[in-house]
Short mmCIF file of N, CA and C in Angstrom, two decimals:
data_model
loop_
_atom_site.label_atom_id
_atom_site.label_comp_id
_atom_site.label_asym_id
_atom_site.label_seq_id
_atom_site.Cartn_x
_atom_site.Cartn_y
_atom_site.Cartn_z
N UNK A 1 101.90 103.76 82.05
CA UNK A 1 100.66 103.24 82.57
C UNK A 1 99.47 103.99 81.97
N UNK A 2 99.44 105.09 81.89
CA UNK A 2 98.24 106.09 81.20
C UNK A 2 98.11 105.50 79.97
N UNK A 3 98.91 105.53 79.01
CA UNK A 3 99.51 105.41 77.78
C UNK A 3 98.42 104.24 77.60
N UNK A 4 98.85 102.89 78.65
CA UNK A 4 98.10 101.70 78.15
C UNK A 4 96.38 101.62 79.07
N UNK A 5 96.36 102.55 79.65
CA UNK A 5 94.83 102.60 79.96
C UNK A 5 94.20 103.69 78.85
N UNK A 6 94.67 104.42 78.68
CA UNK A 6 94.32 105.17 76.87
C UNK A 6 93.93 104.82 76.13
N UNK A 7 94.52 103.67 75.43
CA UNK A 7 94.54 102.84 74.34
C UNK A 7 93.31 101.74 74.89
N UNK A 8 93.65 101.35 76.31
CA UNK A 8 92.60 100.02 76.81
C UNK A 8 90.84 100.65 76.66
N UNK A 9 90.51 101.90 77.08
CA UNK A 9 89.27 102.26 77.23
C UNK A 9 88.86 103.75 76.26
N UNK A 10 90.16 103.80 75.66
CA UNK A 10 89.53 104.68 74.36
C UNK A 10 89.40 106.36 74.44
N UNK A 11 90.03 106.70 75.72
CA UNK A 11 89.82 107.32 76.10
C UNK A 11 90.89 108.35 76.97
N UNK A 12 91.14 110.12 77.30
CA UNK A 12 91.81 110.09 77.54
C UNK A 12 91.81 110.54 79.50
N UNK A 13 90.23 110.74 79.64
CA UNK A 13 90.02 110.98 80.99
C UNK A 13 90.39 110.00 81.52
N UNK A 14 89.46 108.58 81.23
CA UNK A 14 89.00 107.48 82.06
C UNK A 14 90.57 107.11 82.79
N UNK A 15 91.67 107.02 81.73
CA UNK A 15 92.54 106.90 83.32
C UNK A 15 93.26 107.76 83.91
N UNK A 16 92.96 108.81 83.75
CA UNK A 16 93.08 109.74 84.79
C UNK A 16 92.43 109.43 86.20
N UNK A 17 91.15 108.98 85.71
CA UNK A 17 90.34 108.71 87.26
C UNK A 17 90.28 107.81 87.76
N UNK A 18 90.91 106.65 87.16
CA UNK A 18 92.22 105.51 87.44
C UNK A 18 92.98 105.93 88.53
N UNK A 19 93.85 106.59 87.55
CA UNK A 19 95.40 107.18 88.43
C UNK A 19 95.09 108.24 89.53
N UNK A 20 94.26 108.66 89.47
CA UNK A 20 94.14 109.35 90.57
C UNK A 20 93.86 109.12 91.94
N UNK A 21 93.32 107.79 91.95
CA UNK A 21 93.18 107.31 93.30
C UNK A 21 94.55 106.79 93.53
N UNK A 22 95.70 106.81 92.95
CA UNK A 22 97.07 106.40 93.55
C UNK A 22 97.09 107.10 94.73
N UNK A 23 97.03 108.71 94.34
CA UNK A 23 97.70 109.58 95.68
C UNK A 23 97.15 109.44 96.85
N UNK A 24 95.88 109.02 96.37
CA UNK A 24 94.36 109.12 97.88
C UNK A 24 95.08 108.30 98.77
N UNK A 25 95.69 106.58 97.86
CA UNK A 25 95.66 105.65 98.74
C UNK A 25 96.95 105.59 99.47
N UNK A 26 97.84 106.43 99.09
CA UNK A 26 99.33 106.50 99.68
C UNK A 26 98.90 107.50 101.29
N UNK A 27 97.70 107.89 101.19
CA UNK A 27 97.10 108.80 102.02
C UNK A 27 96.84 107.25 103.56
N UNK A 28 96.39 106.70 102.71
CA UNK A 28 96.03 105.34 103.84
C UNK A 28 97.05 104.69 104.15
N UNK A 29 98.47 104.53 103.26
CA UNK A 29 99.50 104.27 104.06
C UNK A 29 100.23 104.99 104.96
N UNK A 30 100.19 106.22 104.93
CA UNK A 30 100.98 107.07 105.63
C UNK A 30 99.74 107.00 107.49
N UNK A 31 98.66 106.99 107.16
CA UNK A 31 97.91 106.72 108.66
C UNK A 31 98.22 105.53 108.99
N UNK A 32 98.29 104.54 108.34
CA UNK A 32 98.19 103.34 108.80
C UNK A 32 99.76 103.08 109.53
N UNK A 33 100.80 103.88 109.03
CA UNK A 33 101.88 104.11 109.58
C UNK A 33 102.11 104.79 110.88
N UNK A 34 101.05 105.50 110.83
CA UNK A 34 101.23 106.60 111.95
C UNK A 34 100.42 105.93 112.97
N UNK A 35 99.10 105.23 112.64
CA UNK A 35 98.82 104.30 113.78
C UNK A 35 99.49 103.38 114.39
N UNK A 36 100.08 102.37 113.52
CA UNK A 36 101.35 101.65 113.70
C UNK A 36 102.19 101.93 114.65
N UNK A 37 102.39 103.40 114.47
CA UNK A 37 103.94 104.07 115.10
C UNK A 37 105.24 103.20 114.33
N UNK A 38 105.27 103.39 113.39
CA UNK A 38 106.35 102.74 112.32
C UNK A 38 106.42 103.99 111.20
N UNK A 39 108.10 103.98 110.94
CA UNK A 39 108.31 105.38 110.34
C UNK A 39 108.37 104.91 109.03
N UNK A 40 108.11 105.65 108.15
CA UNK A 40 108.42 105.13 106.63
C UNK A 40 109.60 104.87 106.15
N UNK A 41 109.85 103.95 105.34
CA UNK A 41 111.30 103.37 105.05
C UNK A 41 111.22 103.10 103.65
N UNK A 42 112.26 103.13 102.96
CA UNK A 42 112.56 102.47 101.60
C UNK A 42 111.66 101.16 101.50
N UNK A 43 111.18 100.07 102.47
CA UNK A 43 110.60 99.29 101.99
C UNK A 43 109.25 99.38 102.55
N UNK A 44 108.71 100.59 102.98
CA UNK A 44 107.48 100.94 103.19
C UNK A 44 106.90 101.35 101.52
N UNK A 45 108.04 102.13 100.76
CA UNK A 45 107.83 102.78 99.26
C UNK A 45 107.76 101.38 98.31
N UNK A 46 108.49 100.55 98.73
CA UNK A 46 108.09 99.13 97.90
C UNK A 46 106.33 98.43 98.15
N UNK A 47 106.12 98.72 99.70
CA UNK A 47 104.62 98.31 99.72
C UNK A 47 103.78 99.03 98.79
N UNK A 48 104.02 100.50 99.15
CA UNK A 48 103.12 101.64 98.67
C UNK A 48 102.83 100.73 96.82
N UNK A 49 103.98 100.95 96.21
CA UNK A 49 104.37 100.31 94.50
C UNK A 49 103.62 99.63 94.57
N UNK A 50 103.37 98.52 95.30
CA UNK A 50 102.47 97.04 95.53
C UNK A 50 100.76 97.45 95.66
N UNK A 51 100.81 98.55 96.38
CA UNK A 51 99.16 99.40 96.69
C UNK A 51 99.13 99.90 95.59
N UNK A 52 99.60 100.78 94.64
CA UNK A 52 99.49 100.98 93.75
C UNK A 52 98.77 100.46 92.39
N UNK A 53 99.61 98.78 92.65
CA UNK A 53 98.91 98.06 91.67
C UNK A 53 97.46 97.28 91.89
N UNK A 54 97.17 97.11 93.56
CA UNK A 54 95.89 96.86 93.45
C UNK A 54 94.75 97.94 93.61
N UNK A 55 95.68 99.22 93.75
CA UNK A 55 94.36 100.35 93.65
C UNK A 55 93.53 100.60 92.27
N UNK A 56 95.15 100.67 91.26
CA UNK A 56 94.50 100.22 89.58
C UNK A 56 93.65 99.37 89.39
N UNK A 57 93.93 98.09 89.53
CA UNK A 57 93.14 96.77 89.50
C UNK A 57 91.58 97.21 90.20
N UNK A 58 91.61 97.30 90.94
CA UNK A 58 90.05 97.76 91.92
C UNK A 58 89.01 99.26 91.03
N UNK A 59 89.68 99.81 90.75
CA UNK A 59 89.34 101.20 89.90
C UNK A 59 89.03 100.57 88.48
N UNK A 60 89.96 99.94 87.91
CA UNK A 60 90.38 99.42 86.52
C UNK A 60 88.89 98.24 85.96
N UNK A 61 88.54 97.71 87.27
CA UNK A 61 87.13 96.39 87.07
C UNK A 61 85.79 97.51 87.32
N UNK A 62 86.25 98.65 88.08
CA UNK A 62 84.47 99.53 88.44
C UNK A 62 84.69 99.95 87.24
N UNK A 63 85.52 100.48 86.09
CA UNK A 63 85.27 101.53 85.25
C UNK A 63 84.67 100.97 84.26
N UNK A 64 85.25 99.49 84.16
CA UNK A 64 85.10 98.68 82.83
C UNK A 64 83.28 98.25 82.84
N UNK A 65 83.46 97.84 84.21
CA UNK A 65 81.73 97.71 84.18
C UNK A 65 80.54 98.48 83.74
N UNK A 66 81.08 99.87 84.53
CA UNK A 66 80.46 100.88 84.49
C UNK A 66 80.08 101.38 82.70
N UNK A 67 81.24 101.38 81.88
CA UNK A 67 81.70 101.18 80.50
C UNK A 67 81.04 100.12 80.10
N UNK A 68 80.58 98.84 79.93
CA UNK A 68 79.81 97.83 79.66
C UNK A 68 78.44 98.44 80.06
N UNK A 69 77.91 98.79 81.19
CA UNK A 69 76.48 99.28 81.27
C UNK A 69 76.13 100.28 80.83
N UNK A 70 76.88 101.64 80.25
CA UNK A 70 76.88 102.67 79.30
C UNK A 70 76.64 101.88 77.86
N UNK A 71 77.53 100.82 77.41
CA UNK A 71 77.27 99.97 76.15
C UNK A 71 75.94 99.67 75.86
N UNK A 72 75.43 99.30 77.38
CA UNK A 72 74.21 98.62 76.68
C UNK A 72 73.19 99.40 77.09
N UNK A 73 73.29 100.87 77.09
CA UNK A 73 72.18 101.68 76.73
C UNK A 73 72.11 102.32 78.20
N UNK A 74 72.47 101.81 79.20
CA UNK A 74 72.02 102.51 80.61
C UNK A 74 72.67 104.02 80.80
N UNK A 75 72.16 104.83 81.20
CA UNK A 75 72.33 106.86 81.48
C UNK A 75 73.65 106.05 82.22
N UNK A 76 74.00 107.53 82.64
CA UNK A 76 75.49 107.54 83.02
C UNK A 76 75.40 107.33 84.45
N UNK A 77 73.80 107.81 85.17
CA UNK A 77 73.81 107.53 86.71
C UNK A 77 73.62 106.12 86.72
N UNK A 78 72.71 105.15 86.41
CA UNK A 78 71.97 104.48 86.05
C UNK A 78 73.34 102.93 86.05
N UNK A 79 74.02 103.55 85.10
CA UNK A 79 75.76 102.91 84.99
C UNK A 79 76.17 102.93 85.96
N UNK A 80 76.66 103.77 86.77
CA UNK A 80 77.45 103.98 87.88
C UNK A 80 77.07 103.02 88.95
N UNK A 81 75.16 103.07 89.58
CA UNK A 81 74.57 102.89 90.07
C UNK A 81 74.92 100.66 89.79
N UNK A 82 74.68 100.80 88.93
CA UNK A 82 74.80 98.92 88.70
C UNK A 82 75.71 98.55 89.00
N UNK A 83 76.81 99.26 87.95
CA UNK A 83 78.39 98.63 87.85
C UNK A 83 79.23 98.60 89.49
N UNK A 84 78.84 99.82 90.27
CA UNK A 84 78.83 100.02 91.73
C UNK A 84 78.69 99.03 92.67
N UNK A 85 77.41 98.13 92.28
CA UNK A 85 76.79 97.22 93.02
C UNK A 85 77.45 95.84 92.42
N UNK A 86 77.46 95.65 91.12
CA UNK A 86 78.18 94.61 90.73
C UNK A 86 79.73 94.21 91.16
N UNK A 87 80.35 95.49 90.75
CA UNK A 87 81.86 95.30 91.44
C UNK A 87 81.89 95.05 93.37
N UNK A 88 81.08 95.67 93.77
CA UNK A 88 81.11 95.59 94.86
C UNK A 88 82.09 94.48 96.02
N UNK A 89 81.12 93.29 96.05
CA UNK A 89 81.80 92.06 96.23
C UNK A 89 83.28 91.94 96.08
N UNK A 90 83.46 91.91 94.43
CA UNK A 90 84.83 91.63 93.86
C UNK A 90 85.97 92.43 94.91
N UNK A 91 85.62 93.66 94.52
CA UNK A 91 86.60 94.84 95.41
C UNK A 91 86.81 94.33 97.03
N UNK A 92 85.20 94.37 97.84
CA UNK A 92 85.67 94.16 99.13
C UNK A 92 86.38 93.13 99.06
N UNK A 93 86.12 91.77 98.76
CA UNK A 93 87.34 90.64 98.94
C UNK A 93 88.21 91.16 98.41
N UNK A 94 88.98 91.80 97.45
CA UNK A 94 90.08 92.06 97.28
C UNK A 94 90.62 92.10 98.75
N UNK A 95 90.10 93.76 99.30
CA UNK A 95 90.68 94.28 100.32
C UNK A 95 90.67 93.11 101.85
N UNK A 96 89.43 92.55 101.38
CA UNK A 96 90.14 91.90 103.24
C UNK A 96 90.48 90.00 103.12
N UNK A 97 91.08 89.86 101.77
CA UNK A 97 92.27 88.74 101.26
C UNK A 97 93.47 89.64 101.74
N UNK A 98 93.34 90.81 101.19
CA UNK A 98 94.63 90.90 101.08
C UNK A 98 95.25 92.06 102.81
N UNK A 99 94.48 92.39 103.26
CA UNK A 99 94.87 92.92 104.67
C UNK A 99 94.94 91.67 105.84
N UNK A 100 93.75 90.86 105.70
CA UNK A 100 93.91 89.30 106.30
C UNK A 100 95.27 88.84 106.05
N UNK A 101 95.30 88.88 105.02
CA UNK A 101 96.67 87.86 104.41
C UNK A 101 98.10 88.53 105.57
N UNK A 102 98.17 89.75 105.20
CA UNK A 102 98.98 90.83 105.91
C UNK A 102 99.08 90.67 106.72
N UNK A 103 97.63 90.72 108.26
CA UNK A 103 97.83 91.16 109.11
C UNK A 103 98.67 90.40 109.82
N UNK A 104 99.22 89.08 109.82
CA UNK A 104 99.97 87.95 110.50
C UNK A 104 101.43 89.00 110.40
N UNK A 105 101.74 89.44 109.25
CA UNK A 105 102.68 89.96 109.56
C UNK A 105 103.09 91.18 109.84
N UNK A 106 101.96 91.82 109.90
CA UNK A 106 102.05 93.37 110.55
C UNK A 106 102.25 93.22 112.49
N UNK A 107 101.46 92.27 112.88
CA UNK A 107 101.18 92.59 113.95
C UNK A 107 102.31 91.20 114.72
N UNK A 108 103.45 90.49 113.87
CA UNK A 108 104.59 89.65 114.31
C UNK A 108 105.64 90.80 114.87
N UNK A 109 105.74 89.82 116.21
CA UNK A 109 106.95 90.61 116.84
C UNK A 109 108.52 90.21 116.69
N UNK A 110 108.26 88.91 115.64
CA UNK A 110 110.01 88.10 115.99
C UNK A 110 111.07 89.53 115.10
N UNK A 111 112.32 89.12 115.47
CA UNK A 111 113.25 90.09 114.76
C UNK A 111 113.46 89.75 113.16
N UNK A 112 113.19 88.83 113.02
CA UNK A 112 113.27 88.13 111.56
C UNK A 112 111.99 88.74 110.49
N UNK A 113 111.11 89.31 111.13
CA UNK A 113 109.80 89.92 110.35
C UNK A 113 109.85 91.49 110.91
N UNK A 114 111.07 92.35 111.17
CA UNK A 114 110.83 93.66 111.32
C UNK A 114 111.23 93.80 109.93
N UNK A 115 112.02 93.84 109.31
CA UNK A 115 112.40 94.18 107.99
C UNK A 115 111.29 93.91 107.09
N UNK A 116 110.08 93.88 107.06
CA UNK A 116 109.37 93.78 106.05
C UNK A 116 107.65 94.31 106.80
N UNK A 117 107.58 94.28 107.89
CA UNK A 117 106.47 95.11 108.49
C UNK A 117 106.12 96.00 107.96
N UNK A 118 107.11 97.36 107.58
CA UNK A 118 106.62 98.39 107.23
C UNK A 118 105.73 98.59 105.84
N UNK A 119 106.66 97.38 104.96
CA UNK A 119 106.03 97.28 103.66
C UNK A 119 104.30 96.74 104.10
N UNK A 120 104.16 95.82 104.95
CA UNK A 120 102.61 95.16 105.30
C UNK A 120 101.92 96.42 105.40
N UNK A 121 102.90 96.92 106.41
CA UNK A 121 101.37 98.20 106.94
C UNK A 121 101.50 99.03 105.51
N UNK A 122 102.14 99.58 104.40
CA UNK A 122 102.06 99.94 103.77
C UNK A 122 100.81 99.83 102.71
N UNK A 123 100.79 98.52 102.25
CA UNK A 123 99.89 97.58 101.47
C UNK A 123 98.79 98.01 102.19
N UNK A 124 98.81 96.66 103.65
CA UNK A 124 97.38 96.41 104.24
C UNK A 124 96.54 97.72 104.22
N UNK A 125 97.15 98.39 105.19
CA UNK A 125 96.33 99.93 105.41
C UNK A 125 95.72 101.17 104.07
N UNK A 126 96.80 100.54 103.18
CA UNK A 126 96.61 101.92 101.91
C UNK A 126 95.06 101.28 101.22
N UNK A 127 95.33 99.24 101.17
CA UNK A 127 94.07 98.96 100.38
C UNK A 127 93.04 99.48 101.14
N UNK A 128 93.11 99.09 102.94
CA UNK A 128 91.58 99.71 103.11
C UNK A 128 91.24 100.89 103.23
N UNK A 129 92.10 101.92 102.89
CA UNK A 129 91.92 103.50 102.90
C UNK A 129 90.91 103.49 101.53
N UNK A 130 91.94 102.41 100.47
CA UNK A 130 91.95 103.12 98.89
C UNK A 130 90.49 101.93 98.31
N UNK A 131 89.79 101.04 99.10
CA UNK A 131 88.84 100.49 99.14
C UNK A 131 87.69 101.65 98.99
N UNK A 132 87.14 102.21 100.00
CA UNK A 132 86.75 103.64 99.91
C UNK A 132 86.41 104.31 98.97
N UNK A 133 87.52 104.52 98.93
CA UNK A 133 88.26 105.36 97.85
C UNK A 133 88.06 105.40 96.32
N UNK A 134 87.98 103.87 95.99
CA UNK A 134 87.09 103.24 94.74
C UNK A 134 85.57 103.19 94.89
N UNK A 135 85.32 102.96 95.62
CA UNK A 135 83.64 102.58 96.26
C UNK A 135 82.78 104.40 95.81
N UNK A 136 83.88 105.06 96.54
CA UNK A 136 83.13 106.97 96.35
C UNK A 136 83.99 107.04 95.28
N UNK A 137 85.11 107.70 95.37
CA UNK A 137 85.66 108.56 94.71
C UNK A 137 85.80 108.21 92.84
N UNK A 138 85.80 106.51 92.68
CA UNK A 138 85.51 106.92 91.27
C UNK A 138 84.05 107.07 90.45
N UNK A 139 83.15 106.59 91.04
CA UNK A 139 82.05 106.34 90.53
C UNK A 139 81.57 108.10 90.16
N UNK A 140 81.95 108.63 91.50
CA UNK A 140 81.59 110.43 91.32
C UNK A 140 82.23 111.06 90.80
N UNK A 141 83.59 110.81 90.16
CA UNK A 141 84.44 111.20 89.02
C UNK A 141 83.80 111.00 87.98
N UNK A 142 83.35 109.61 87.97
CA UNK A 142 82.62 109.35 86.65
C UNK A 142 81.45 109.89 86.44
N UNK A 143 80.29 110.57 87.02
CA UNK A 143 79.45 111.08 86.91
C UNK A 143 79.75 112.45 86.95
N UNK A 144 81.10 113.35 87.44
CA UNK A 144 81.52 114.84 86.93
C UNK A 144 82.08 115.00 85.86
N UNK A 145 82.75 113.78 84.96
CA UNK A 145 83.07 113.76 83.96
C UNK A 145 81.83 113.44 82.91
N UNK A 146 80.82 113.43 82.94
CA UNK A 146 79.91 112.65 81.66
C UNK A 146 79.14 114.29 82.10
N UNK A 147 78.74 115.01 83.55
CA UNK A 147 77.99 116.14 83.47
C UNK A 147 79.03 117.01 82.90
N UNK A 148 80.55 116.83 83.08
CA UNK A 148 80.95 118.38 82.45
C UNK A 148 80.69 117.76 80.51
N UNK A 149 80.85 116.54 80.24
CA UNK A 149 80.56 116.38 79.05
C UNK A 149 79.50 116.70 78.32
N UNK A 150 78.44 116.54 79.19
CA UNK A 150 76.60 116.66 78.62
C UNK A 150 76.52 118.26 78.77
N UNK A 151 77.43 119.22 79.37
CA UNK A 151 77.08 120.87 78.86
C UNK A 151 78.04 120.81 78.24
N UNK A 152 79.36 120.77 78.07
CA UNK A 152 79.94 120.93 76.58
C UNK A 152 79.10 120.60 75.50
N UNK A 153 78.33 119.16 75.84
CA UNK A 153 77.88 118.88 74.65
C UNK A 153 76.20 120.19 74.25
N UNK A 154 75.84 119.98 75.28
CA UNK A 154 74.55 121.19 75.10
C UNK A 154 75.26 122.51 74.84
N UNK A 155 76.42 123.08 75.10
CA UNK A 155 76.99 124.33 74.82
C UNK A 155 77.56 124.24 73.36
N UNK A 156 77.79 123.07 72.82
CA UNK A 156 79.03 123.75 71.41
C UNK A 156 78.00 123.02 70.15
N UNK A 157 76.63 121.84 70.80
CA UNK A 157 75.88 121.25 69.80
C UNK A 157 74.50 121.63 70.31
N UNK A 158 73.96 122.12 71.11
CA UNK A 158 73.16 122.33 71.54
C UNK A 158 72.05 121.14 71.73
N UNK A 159 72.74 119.94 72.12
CA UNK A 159 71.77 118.97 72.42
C UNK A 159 72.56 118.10 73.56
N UNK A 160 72.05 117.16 74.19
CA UNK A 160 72.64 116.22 75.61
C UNK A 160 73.26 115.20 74.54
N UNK A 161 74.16 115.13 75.11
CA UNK A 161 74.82 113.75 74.20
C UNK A 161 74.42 112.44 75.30
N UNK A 162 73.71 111.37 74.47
CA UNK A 162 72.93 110.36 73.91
C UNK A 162 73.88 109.08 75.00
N UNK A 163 73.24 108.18 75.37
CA UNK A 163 74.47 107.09 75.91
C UNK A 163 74.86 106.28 74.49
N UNK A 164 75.88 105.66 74.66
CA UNK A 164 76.98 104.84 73.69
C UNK A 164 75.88 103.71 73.44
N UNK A 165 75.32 103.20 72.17
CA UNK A 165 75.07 101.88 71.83
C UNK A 165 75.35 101.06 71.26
N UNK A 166 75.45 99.93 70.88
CA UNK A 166 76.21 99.51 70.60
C UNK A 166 75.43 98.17 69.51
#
């Protein structure tokens, strides 16, 4: 997965700060479990896999934006600040399609829908932890990564490195 976000954005931070919101959001399944009162199971770790891929996806559309408004000349706050507001929308519907979608079966009592509950609360709860989670935690990654860049760059060239134009 790194490997092909590497190659996708050119880069070898940007998916790091991708992948890093994996762990945050396994953080929102494990509460959402514990609110529940439902213990984790082998097919709670199949939801989590499933959170996984829309925590990428949600991280994967703020960065690219953010990356498009750096293109076209905007500072690195300036980026953050737009691409933030633009993704916005996109992201929240993600999260409440897909916890809506869920909640029918998180909160079913027949015996025929216990075997797959745990995976719901897994999903439902991790997206709206890891919603958040995208909203803060990458945008301010992305702005500690471009300041530790702009004093490397004033420390080893002695000038601010410039936004990307294109």
């Amino acid at each position: 997965m790194y490997g092909i976000l590497a190659i996708l954005f050119s880069s070898y931070v940007q998916p790091l700060m991708i992948l890093i919101a994996i762990p945050f959001s396994i953080i929102g399944a494990v509460i959402g479990h514990m609110f529940m009162g439902i213990d984790l199971s082998i097919v709670s770790m199949f939801g989590i896999i499933a959170l996984a891929g829309v925590v990428i996806n949600d991280s994967l559309i703020l960065i690219d934006m953010i990356n498009n408004r750096r293109k076209k000349g905007l500072s690195a706050h300036d980026a953050v600040i737009d691409g933030a507001k633009q993704r916005f929308r996109p992201i929240i519907l993600t999260t409440l399609t897909t916890f809506i979608g869920l909640a029918p079966m998180m909160f079913e009592t027949s015996r025929q829908a216990q075997f797959l509950i745990p995976m719901a609360v897994s999903l439902g709860f991790g997206v709206l932890f890891a919603t958040f989670l995208t909203l803060v935690l990458i945008p301010s990654l992305y702005l500690i990564v471009e300041d530790i860049k702009s004093s490397l760059s004033r420390i080893f060239y002695g000038k601010p490195e410039e936004p990307i134009k294109t």
